[in-house]
Tab-separated table of C-alpha atoms and ligand atoms in Angstrom:
chain	number	residue	atom	x	y	z
A	895	MET	CA	-0.155	0.234	-0.149
A	896	ILE	CA	1.112	3.482	-1.437
A	897	CYS	CA	1.477	6.070	1.447
A	898	PRO	CA	-1.448	8.950	1.411
A	899	VAL	CA	1.370	11.446	2.737
A	900	CYS	CA	4.309	11.545	1.013
A	901	LYS	CA	3.650	8.026	-1.462
A	902	CYS	CA	6.320	6.305	-0.578
A	903	ASP	CA	5.689	2.180	0.235
A	904	MET	CA	4.196	1.228	3.764
A	905	ILE	CA	5.488	-1.113	5.757
A	906	VAL	CA	2.717	-4.041	7.489
A	907	VAL	CA	2.536	-4.512	11.123
A	908	GLU	CA	0.784	-7.253	12.460
A	909	TYR	CA	-0.687	-6.928	16.446
A	910	HIS	CA	-3.102	-9.311	17.935
A	911	ASN	CA	-3.153	-10.549	14.290
A	912	ILE	CA	-4.705	-7.255	13.067
A	913	GLU	CA	-2.916	-5.652	10.318
A	914	LEU	CA	-1.902	-2.423	9.723
A	915	ASP	CA	-0.283	-0.100	7.894
A	916	TYR	CA	2.215	1.960	8.318
A	917	CYS	CA	4.388	4.513	7.378
A	918	ASN	CA	8.213	4.471	8.448
A	919	SER	CA	8.244	7.992	6.650
A	920	CYS	CA	5.450	10.346	7.961
A	921	LYS	CA	4.748	7.080	11.037
A	922	GLY	CA	1.367	7.725	9.843
A	923	VAL	CA	-0.722	4.556	9.789
A	924	TRP	CA	-3.423	3.026	7.501
A	925	PHE	CA	-6.924	0.877	8.989
A	926	ASP	CA	-8.210	-0.655	7.050
A	927	SER	CA	-11.379	-1.325	6.991
A	928	GLY	CA	-11.762	-5.049	7.055
A	929	GLU	CA	-9.012	-5.076	9.485
A	930	LEU	CA	-11.168	-2.392	11.501
A	931	GLU	CA	-13.756	-5.105	11.523
A	932	LEU	CA	-11.406	-7.902	12.789
A	933	PHE	CA	-10.658	-6.105	15.297
A	934	LEU	CA	-14.153	-4.448	16.862
A	935	LYS	CA	-14.787	-8.247	16.873
A	936	SER	CA	-12.043	-9.851	18.189
A	937	GLN	CA	-13.265	-6.901	21.493
A	938	GLY	CA	-16.090	-8.120	21.141
A	939	LEU	CA	-18.599	-6.725	18.863
A	940	GLU	CA	-21.306	-8.773	17.619
A	941	GLU	CA	-21.826	-5.835	15.251
A	942	PRO	CA	-19.765	-3.615	13.500
A	943	LYS	CA	-21.981	-2.100	11.083
A	944	GLU	CA	-23.440	0.742	13.759
A	945	PHE	CA	-19.219	1.846	14.381
A	946	PHE	CA	-18.516	1.982	10.418
A	947	ASP	CA	-22.582	4.035	10.032
A	948	ASP	CA	-21.524	5.924	12.905
A	949	ILE	CA	-17.750	6.361	12.207
A	950	PHE	CA	-18.194	6.614	7.341
A	951	THR	CA	-20.968	8.552	8.226
A	952	SER	CA	-20.194	11.170	10.374
A	953	GLN	CA	-20.106	15.420	9.339
A	954	GLU	CA	-16.907	16.386	7.808
A	955	ALA	CA	-15.276	18.144	10.675
A	956	ILE	CA	-13.543	21.109	10.504
A	957	SER	CA	-10.349	21.433	10.323
A	958	SER	CA	-7.407	23.169	8.185
A	959	GLU	CA	-5.443	20.318	7.270
A	960	LYS	CA	-5.083	18.709	4.265
A	961	LYS	CA	-7.369	16.808	2.328
A	962	ARG	CA	-5.398	12.844	2.051
A	963	ASN	CA	-6.354	10.888	-0.692
A	964	CYS	CA	-7.587	7.302	-0.220
A	965	PRO	CA	-4.664	4.865	-0.530
A	966	ILE	CA	-6.958	2.082	-1.981
A	967	CYS	CA	-9.462	4.071	-3.924
A	968	SER	CA	-7.422	7.563	-4.722
A	969	ARG	CA	-10.853	9.668	-3.578
A	970	LYS	CA	-10.232	12.629	-1.000
A	971	MET	CA	-10.588	11.257	2.493
A	972	LYS	CA	-12.985	13.933	4.895
A	973	LYS	CA	-11.951	14.967	7.985
A	974	VAL	CA	-14.062	13.549	11.292
A	975	ALA	CA	-13.680	14.525	14.196
A	976	ILE	CA	-12.714	10.627	16.794
A	977	GLY	CA	-12.283	10.264	20.787
A	978	GLY	CA	-13.084	13.136	23.523
A	979	GLN	CA	-10.770	15.590	24.289
A	980	PRO	CA	-8.585	16.449	22.565
A	981	GLU	CA	-10.327	15.862	20.183
A	982	ASN	CA	-8.076	14.161	17.376
A	983	ILE	CA	-8.828	15.080	13.617
A	984	ILE	CA	-8.487	12.006	11.369
A	985	ASP	CA	-9.401	11.084	8.124
A	986	VAL	CA	-11.938	8.258	6.034
A	987	CYS	CA	-12.715	7.115	3.363
A	988	SER	CA	-16.282	8.039	2.045
A	989	ASP	CA	-16.578	4.687	0.509
A	990	LYS	CA	-15.486	2.683	4.009
A	991	HIS	CA	-11.878	1.392	2.695
A	992	GLY	CA	-10.761	2.196	5.825
A	993	LEU	CA	-9.446	5.314	8.162
A	994	TRP	CA	-5.766	6.919	7.869
A	995	PHE	CA	-4.067	8.170	11.137
A	996	ASP	CA	-1.342	11.444	10.390
A	997	GLY	CA	1.345	10.341	12.171
A	998	GLY	CA	1.712	13.682	14.083
A	999	GLU	CA	-2.017	11.956	15.760
A	1000	VAL	CA	-0.711	8.945	16.412
A	1001	THR	CA	1.844	10.101	19.127
A	1002	GLN	CA	-0.902	12.902	20.103
A	1003	LEU	CA	-2.949	10.117	20.881
A	1004	ILE	CA	0.030	7.954	22.679
A	1005	ARG	CA	0.230	11.334	24.784
A	1006	HIS	CA	-3.104	11.403	25.640
A	1007	LEU	CA	-3.292	7.033	27.279
A	1008	ALA	CA	0.098	8.086	28.808
A	1009	GLY	CA	-1.771	10.393	31.093
A	1010	GLU	CA	-4.286	8.261	31.401
A	1011	ARG	CA	-5.931	4.856	29.843
A	1012	PRO	CA	-9.210	6.160	28.629
A	1013	PRO	CA	-11.609	3.980	30.051
A	1014	LYS	CA	-12.969	1.598	27.142
A	1015	GLN	CA	-16.139	3.099	26.400
A	1016	ASP	CA	-17.229	2.477	23.564
A	1017	SER	CA	-15.681	1.636	19.867
A	1018	LYS	CA	-13.966	4.243	18.788
A	1019	GLU	CA	-11.862	4.350	21.942
A	1020	GLN	CA	-11.006	1.084	21.338
A	1021	VAL	CA	-9.634	2.019	17.935
A	1022	ILE	CA	-7.986	4.699	19.869
A	1023	SER	CA	-6.279	2.405	22.683
A	1024	PHE	CA	-5.425	-0.183	19.981
A	1025	LEU	CA	-2.994	2.430	18.493
A	1026	GLY	CA	-1.465	3.332	21.238
A	1027	GLU	CA	-0.642	-0.409	22.791
A	1028	VAL	CA	0.426	-1.342	18.960
A	1029	PHE	CA	2.275	2.451	18.666
A	1030	GLU	CA	3.837	2.560	22.524
A	1031	ALA	CA	7.603	3.131	22.175
A	1032	PRO	CA	7.818	5.171	19.191
A	1033	GLU	CA	11.517	6.057	18.418
B	1287	ZN	ZN1	3.956	8.603	4.455
B	1288	ZN	ZN1	-11.748	4.079	-0.649
């Protein structure tokens, strides 16, 4: 898979049987919908449809960040706010191909987690804590 930010090849990172595409140069992470579904199921969510409907049909968040193109269909992705406070803006493909986390976003999520691990109340927070676990020791 090609990184939507720097157009170089991403590497596959596997953690608890979930595969993520990771860009070594910009530290961004692509969470494919198929993998996301596996992850949600592994967390005991029988029906990930609700999560998908929620996140992929969310209103576009107001953000000055540059638009990214989906690494699968190359169409522009939309910005969606995920997580509690502070909010994180991620990119999602309207065709439900997956979620993109900019390198800085993952670092920010991990810092956020370092202070206090949020209660895994909803599936979005589960996704965030999962990423935190995978990338616990950046650099
Ligand atoms: Zn990159
Ligand atoms: Zn797409």
